[in-house]
XYZ file of N, CA and C in Angstrom:
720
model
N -48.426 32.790 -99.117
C -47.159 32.222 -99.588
C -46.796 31.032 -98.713
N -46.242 29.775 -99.101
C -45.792 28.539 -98.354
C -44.622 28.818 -98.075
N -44.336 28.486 -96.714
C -42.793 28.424 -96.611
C -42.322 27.151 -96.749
N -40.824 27.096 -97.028
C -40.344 25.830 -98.013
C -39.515 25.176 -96.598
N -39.877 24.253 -96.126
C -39.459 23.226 -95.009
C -38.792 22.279 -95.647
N -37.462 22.395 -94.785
C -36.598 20.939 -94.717
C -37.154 19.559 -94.392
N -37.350 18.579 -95.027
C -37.950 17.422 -94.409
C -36.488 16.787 -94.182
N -36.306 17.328 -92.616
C -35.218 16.831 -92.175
C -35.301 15.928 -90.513
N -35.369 14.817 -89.792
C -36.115 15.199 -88.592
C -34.505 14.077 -88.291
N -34.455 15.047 -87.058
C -33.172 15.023 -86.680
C -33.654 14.782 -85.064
N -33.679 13.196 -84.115
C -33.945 12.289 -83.989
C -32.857 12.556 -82.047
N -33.399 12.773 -81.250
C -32.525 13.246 -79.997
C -33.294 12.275 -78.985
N -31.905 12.043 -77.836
C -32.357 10.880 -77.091
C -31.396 11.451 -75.788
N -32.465 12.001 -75.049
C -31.405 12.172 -73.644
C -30.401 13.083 -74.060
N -31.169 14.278 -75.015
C -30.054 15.490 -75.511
C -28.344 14.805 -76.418
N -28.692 13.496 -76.920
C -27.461 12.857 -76.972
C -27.967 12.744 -78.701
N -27.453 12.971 -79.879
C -27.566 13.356 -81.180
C -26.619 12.001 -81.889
N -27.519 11.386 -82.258
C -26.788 9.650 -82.622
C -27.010 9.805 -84.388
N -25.782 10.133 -84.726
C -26.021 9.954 -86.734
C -26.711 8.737 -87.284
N -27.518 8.469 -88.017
C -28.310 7.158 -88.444
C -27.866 6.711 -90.451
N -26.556 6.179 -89.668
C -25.715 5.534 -91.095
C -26.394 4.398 -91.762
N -26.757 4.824 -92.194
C -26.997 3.053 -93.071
C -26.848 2.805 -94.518
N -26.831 1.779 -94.781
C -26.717 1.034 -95.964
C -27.766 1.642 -96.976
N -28.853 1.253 -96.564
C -30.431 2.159 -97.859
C -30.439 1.092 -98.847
N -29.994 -0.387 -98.661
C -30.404 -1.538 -99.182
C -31.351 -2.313 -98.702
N -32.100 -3.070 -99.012
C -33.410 -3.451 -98.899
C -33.421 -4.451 -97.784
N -33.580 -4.958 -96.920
C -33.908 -5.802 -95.858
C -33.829 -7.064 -96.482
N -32.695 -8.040 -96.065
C -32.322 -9.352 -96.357
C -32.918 -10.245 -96.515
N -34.337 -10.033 -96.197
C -35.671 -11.499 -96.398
C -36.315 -11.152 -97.260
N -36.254 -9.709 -97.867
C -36.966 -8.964 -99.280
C -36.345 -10.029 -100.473
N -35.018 -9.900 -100.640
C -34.148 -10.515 -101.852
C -33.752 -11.773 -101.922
N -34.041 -12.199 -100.576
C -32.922 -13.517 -100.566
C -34.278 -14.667 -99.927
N -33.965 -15.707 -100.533
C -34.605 -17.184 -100.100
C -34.757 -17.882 -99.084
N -35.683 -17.964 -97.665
C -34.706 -18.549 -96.661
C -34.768 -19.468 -96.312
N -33.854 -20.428 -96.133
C -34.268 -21.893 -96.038
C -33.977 -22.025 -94.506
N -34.769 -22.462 -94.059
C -34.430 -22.166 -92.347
C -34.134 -23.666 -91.818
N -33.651 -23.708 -90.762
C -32.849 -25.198 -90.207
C -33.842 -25.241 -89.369
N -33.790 -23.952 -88.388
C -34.391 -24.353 -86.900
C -35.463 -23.129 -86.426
N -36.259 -22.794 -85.871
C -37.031 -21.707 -85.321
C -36.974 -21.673 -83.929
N -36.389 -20.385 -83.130
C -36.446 -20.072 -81.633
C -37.359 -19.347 -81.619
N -38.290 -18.933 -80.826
C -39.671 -18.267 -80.497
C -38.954 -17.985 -78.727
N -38.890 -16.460 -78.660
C -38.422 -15.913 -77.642
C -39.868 -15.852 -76.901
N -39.774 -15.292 -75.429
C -40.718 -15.446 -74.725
C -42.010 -14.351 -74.908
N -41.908 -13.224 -75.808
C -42.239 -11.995 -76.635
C -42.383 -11.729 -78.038
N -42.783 -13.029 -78.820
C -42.566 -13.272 -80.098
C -43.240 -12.085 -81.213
N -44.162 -11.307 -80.255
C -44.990 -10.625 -81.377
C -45.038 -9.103 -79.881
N -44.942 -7.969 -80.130
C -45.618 -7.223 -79.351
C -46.846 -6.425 -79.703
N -47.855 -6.204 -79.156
C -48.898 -5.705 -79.353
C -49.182 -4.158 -78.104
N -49.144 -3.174 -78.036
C -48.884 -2.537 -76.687
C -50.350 -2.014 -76.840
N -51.397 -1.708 -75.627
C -52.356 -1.462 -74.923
C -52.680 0.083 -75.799
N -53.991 -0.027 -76.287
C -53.830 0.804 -77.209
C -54.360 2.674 -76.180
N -53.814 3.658 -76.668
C -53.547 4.622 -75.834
C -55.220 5.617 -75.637
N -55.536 6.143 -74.884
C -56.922 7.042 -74.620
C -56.931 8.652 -75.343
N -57.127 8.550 -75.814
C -56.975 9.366 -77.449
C -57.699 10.235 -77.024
N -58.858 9.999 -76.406
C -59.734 11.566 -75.583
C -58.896 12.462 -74.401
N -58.250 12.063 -73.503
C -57.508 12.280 -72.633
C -56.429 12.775 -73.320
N -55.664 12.511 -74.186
C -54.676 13.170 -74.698
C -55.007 14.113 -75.858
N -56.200 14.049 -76.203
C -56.681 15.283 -76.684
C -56.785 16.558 -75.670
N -57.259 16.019 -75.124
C -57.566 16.995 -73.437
C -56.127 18.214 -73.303
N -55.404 16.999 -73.102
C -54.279 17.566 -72.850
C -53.244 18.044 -74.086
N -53.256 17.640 -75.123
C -52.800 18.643 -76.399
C -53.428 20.395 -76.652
N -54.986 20.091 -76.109
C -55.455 21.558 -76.135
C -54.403 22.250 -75.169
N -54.592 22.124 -73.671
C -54.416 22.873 -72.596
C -52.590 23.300 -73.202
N -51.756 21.947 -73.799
C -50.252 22.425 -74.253
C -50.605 23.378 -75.045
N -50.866 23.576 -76.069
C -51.281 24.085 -76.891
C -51.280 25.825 -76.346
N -52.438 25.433 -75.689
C -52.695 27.410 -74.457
C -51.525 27.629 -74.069
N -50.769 26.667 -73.677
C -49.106 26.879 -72.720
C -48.062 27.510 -73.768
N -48.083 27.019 -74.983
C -47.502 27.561 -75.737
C -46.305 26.061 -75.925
N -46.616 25.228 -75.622
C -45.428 23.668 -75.290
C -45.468 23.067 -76.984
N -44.296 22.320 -77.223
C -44.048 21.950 -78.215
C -44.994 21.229 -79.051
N -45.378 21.271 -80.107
C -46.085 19.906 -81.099
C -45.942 18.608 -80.106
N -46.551 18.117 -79.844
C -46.643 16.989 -79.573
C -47.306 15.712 -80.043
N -46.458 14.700 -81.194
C -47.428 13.248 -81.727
C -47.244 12.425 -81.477
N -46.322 11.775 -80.517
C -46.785 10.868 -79.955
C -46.378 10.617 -78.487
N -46.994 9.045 -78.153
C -46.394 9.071 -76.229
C -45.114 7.690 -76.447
N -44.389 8.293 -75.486
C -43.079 7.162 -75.256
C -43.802 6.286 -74.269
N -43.412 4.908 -74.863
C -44.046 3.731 -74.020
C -42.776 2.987 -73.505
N -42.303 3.044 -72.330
C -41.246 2.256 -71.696
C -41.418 0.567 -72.329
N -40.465 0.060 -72.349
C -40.483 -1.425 -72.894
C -38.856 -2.081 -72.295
N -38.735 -3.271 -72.612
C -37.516 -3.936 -72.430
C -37.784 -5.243 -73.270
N -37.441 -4.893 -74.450
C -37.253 -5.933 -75.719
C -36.078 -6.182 -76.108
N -35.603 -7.226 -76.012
C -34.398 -7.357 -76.906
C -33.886 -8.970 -77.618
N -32.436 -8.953 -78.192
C -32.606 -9.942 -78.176
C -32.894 -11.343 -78.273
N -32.561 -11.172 -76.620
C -32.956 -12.370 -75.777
C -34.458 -12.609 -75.382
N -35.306 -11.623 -75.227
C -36.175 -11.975 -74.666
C -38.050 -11.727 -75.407
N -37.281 -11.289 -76.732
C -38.785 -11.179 -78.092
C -38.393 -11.630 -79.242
N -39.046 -11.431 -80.416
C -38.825 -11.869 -81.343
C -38.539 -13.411 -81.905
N -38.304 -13.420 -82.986
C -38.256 -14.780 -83.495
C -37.086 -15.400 -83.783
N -35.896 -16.017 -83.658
C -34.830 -16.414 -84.171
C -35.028 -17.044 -84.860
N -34.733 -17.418 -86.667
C -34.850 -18.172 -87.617
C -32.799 -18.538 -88.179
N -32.733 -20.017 -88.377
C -31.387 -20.158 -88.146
C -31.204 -20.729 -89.823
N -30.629 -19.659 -90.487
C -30.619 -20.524 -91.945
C -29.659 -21.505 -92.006
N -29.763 -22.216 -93.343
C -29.225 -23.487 -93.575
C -27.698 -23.144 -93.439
N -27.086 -22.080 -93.553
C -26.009 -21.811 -93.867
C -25.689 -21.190 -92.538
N -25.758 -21.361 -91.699
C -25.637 -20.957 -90.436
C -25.964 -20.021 -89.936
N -26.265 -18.925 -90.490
C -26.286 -17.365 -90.487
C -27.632 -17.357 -89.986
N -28.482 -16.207 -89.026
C -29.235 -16.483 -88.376
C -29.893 -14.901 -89.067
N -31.286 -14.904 -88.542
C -32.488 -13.629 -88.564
C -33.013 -13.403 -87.343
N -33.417 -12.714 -86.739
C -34.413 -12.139 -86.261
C -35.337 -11.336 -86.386
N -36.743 -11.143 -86.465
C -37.509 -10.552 -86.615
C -38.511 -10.466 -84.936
N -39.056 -9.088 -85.199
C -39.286 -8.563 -84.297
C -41.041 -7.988 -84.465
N -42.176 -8.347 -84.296
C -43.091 -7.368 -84.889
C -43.771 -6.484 -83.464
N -44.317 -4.971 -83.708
C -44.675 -4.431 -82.817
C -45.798 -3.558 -83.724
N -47.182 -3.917 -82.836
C -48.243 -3.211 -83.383
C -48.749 -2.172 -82.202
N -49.410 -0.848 -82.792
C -49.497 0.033 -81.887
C -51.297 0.347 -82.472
N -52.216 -0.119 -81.473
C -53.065 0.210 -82.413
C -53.704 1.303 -82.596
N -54.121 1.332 -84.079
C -54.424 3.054 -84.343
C -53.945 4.101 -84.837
N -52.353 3.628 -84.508
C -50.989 4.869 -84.453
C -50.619 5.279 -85.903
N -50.714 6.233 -85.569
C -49.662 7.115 -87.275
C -48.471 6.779 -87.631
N -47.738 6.649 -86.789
C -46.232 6.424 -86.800
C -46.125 5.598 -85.651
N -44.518 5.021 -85.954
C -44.315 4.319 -84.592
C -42.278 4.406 -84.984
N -41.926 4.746 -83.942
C -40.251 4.877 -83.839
C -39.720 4.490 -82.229
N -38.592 4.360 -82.330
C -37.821 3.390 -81.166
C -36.736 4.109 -80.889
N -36.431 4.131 -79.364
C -35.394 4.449 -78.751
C -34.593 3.163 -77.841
N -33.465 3.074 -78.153
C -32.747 2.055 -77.683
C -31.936 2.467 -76.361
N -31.597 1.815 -75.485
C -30.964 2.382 -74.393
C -28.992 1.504 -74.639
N -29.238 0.364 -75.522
C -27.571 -0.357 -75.932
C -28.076 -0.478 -77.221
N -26.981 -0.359 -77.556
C -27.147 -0.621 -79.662
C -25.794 -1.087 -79.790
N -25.450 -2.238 -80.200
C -23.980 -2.389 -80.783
C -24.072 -3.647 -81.747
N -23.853 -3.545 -82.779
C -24.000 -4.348 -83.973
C -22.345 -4.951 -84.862
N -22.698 -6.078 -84.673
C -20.860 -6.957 -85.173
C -20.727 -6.472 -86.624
N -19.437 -6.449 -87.389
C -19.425 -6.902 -88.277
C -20.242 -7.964 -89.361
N -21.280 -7.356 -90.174
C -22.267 -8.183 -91.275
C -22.943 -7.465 -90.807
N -23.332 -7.811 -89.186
C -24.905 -7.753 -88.572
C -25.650 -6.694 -89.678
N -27.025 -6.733 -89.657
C -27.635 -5.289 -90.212
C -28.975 -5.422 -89.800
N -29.485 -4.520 -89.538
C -31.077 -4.121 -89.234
C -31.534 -2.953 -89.912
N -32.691 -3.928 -89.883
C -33.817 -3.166 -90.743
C -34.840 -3.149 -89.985
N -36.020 -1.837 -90.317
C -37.399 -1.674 -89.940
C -38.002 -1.387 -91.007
N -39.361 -2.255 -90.867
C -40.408 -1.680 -92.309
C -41.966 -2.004 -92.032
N -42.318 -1.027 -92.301
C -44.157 -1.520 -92.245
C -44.988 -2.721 -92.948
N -45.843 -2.981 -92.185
C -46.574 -4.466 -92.272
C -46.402 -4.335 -93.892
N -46.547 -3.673 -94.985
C -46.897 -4.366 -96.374
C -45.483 -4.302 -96.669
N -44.524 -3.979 -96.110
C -43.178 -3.905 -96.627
C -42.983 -2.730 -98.385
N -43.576 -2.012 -97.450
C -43.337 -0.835 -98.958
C -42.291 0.553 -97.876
N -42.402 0.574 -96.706
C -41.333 1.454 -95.926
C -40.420 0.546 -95.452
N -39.286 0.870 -95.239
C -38.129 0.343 -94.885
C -37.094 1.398 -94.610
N -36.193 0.971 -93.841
C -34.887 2.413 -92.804
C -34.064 1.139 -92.847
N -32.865 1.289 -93.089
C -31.428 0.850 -92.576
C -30.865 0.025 -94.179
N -29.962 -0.724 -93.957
C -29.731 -1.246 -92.886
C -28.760 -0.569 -92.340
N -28.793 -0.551 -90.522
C -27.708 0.202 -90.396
C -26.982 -1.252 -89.464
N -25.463 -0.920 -89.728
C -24.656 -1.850 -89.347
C -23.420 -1.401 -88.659
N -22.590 -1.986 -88.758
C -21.205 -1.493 -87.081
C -20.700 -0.027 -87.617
N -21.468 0.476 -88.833
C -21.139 2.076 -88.830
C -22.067 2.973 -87.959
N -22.706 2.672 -87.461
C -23.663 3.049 -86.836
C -23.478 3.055 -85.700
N -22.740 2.382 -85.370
C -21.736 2.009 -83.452
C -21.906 3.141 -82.824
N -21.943 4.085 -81.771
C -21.612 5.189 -81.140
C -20.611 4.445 -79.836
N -20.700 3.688 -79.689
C -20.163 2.908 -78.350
C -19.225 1.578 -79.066
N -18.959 0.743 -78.021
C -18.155 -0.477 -78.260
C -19.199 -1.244 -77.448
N -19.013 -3.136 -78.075
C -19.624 -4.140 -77.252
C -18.963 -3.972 -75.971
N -18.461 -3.856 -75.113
C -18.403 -3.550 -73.642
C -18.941 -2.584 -73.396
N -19.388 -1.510 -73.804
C -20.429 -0.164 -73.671
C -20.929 0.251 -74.333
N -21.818 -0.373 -74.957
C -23.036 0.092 -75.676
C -23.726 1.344 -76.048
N -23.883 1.695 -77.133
C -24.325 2.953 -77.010
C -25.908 3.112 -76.893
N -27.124 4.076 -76.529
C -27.799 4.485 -77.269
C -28.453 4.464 -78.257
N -29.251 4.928 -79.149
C -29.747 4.617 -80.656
C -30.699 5.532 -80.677
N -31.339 5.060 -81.542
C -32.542 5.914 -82.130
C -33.261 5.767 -83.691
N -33.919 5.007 -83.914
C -34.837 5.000 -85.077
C -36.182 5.686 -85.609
N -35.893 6.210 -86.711
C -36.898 7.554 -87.485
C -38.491 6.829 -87.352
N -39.195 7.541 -87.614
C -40.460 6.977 -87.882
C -40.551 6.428 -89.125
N -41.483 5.375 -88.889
C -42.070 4.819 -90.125
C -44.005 4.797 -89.731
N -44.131 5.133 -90.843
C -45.562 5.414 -90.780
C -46.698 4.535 -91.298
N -46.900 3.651 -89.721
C -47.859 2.546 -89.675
C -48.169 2.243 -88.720
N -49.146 1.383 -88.216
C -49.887 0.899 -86.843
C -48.969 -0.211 -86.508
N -47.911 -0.483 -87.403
C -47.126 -2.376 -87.422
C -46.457 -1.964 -87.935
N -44.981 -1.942 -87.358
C -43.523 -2.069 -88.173
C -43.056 -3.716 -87.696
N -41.969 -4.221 -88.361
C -41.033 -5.388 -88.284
C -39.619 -4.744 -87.860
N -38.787 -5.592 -87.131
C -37.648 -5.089 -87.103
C -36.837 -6.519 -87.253
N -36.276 -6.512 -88.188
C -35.207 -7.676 -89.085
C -33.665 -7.458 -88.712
N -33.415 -8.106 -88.204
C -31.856 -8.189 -87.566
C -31.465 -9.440 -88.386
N -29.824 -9.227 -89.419
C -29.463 -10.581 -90.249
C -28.374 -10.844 -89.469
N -27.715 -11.936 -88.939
C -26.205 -11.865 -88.360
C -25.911 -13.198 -88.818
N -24.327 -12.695 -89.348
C -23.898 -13.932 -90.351
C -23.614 -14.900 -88.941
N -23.221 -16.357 -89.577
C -22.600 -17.187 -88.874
C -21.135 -16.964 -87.865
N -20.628 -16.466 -88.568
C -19.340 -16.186 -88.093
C -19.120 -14.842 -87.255
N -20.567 -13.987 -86.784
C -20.673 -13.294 -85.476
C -21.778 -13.871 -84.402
N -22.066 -14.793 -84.504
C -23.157 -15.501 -84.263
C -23.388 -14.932 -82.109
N -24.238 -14.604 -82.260
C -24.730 -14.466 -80.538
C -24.208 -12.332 -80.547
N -23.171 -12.166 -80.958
C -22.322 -10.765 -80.785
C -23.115 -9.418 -80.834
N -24.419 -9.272 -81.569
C -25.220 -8.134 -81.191
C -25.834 -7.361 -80.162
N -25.636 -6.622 -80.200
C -26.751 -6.124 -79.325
C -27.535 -5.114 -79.134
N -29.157 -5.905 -79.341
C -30.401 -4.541 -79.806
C -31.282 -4.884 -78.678
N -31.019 -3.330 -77.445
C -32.232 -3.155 -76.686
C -33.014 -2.077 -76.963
N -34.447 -2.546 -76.538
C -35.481 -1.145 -76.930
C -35.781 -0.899 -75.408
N -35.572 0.590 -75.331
C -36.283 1.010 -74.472
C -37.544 1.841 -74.221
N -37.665 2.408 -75.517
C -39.422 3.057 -75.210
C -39.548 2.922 -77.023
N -40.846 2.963 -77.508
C -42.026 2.594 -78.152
C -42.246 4.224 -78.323
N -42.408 4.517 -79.472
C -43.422 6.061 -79.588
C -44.304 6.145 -80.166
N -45.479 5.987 -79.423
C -46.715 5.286 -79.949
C -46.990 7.204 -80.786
N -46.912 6.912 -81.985
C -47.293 8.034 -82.409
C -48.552 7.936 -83.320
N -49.301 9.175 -82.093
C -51.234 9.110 -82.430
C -51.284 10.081 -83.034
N -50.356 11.117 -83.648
C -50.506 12.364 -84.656
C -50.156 11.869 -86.215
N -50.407 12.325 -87.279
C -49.760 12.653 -88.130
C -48.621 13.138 -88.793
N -47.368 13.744 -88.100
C -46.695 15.026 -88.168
C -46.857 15.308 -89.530
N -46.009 14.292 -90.423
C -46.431 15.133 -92.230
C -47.586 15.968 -92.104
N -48.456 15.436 -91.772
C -50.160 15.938 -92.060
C -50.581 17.127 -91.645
N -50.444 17.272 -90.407
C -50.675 17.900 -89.162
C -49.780 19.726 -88.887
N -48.298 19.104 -89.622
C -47.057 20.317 -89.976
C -47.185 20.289 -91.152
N -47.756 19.827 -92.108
C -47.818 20.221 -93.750
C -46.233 19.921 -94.365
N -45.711 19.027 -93.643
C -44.384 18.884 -94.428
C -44.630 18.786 -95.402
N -45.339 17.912 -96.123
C -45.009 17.477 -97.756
C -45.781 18.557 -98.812
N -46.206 19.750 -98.266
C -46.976 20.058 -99.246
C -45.850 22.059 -98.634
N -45.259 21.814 -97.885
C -43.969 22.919 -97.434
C -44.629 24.259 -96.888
N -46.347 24.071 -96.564
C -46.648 25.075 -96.081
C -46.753 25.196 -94.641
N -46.565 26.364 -93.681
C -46.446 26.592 -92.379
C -47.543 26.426 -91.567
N -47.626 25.999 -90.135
C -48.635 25.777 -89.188
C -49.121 26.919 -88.709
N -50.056 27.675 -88.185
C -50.540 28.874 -87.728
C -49.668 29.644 -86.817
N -48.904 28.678 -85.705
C -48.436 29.637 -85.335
C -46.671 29.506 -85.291
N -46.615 29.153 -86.482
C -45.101 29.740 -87.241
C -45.312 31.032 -88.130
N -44.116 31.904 -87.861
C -43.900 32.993 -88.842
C -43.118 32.398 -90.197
N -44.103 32.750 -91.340
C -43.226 32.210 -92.904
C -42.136 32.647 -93.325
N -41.163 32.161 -92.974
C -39.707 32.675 -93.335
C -39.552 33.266 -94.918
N -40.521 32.527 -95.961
C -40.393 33.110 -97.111
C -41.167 34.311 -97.609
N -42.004 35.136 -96.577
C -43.033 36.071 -97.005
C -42.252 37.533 -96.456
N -42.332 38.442 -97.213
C -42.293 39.774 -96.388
C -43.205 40.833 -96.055
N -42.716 41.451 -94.609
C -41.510 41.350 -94.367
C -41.095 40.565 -93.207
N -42.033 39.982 -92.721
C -41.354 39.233 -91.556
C -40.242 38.283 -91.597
N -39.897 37.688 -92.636
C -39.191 36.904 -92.735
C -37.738 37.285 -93.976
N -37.540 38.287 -94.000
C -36.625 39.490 -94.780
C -35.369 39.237 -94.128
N -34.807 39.183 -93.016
C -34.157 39.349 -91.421
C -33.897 37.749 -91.785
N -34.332 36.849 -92.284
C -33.837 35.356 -91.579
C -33.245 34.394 -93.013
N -32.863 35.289 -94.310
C -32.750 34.552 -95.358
C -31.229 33.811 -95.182
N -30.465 34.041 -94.715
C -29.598 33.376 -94.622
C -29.722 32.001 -93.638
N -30.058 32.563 -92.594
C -30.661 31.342 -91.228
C -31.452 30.192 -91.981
N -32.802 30.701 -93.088
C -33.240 29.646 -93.507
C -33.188 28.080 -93.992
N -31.757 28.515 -94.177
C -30.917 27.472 -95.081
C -30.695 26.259 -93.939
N -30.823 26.266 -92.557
C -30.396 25.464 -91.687
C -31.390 25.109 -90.837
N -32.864 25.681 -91.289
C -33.756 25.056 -90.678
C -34.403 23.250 -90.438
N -34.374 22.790 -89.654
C -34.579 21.394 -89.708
C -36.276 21.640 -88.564
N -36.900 20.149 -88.797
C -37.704 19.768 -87.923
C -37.270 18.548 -86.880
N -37.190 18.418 -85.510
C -37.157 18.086 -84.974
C -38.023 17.129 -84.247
N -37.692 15.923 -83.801
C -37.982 14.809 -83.525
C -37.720 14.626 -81.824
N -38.708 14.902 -81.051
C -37.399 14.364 -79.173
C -38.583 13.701 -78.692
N -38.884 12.399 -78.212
C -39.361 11.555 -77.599
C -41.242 12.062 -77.435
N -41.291 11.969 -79.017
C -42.805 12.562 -78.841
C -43.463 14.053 -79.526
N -42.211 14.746 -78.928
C -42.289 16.230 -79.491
C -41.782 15.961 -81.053
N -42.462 17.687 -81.522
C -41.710 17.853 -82.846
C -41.755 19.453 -82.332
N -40.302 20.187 -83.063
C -40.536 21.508 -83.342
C -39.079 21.706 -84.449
N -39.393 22.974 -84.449
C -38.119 23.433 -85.620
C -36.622 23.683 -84.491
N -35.910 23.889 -85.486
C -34.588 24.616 -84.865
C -33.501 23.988 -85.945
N -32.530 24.571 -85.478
C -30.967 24.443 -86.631
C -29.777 23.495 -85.905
């Protein structure tokens, strides 16, 4: 019997639980024309990060594994992107500016971002989407705030599942300079999780008990209802 999994992954940063509001409209260079005035090329225009030793962390997924330690798919890669100091500034005719951001991980299943300041003006909106532009997340914009521009909050962005995401920041004219997107680690993710946890097909990993079979799972029909999968800097496991 399959047990029926939430494809829910609920996204933790320093035990700190950041809601991910967004819009779920398409990324502003998808729809719209851009006639550009001027091009800034930051000192980080493209990132590419050192691709990871896949034997060695096999090594060490077995031995977790014996320990009994969480799923683990991918590794957090410290970074300091933002900004000021990667990506591309494109300044449209109409004053209103873009940024784009690209980061390739090579090899990787997934790739998701943890921010250490996130604070986004009024308009601003960001988006992430994989190299063919068929995945896309956000846009999320000043609903998304956890903090104020004098204290910044935190963040956290879901996976998208590719070796190359983009990250598209639009900010109208009239907030012009007022954002602010730092990354602080990269999750170079070298697993699968869909694949690997059978999310999409709702059947259980070996060593989960099937909440929908009896009788082991007789005792938990109410609990079921609040099961989620979990997302923390690499790890995956269940909980409510």
């Amino acid at each position: 019997m399959k047990i029926i999994v939430l494809s829910i992954f609920i996204f933790l940063f320093y035990l700190q639980i950041h809601a991910q509001k967004s819009t779920w409209d398409k990324p502003y260079s998808f729809d719209n024309e851009l006639v550009v005035r001027s091009i800034k090329k930051n000192d980080n225009p493209n990132i590419v990060l050192t691709s990871l030793d896949f034997t060695k962390i096999a090594d060490e997924d077995r031995i977790n594994f014996a320990l009994g330690k969480p799923f683990r798919f991918g590794i957090p890669i410290s970074v300091d992107l933002n900004l000021n100091n990667s990506g591309v500034w494109f300044e449209l005719e109409n004053g209103d500016r873009l940024w784009l951001l690209t980061i390739k991980c090579p090899s990787a299943k997934s790739i998701n971002l943890t921010y250490d300041q996130f604070w986004l003006p009024n308009g601003g909106l960001l988006y992430l989407y994989d190299k063919t532009k068929t995945i896309y997340i956000g846009g999320f914009s000043k609903d998304s705030n956890k903090g104020t521009k004098e204290k910044p909050s935190k963040f956290v962005t879901g996976l998208i599942y590719s070796d190359e995401i983009v990250l598209e920041y639009y900010e109208p004219k009239s907030v012009n300079g007022e954002g602010i997107i730092s990354i602080s680690n990269v999750v170079y993710g070298y697993r699968d999780m869909l694949e690997e946890l059978d999310i999409d097909s709702g059947s259980s990993i070996s060593c989960y008990n099937n909440i929908n079979c009896s009788p082991e799972g007789d005792d938990w029909q109410d609990e079921k209802t609040s099961v989620a999968k979990m997302a923390m800097s690499g790890y995956a496991c269940s909980g409510s």
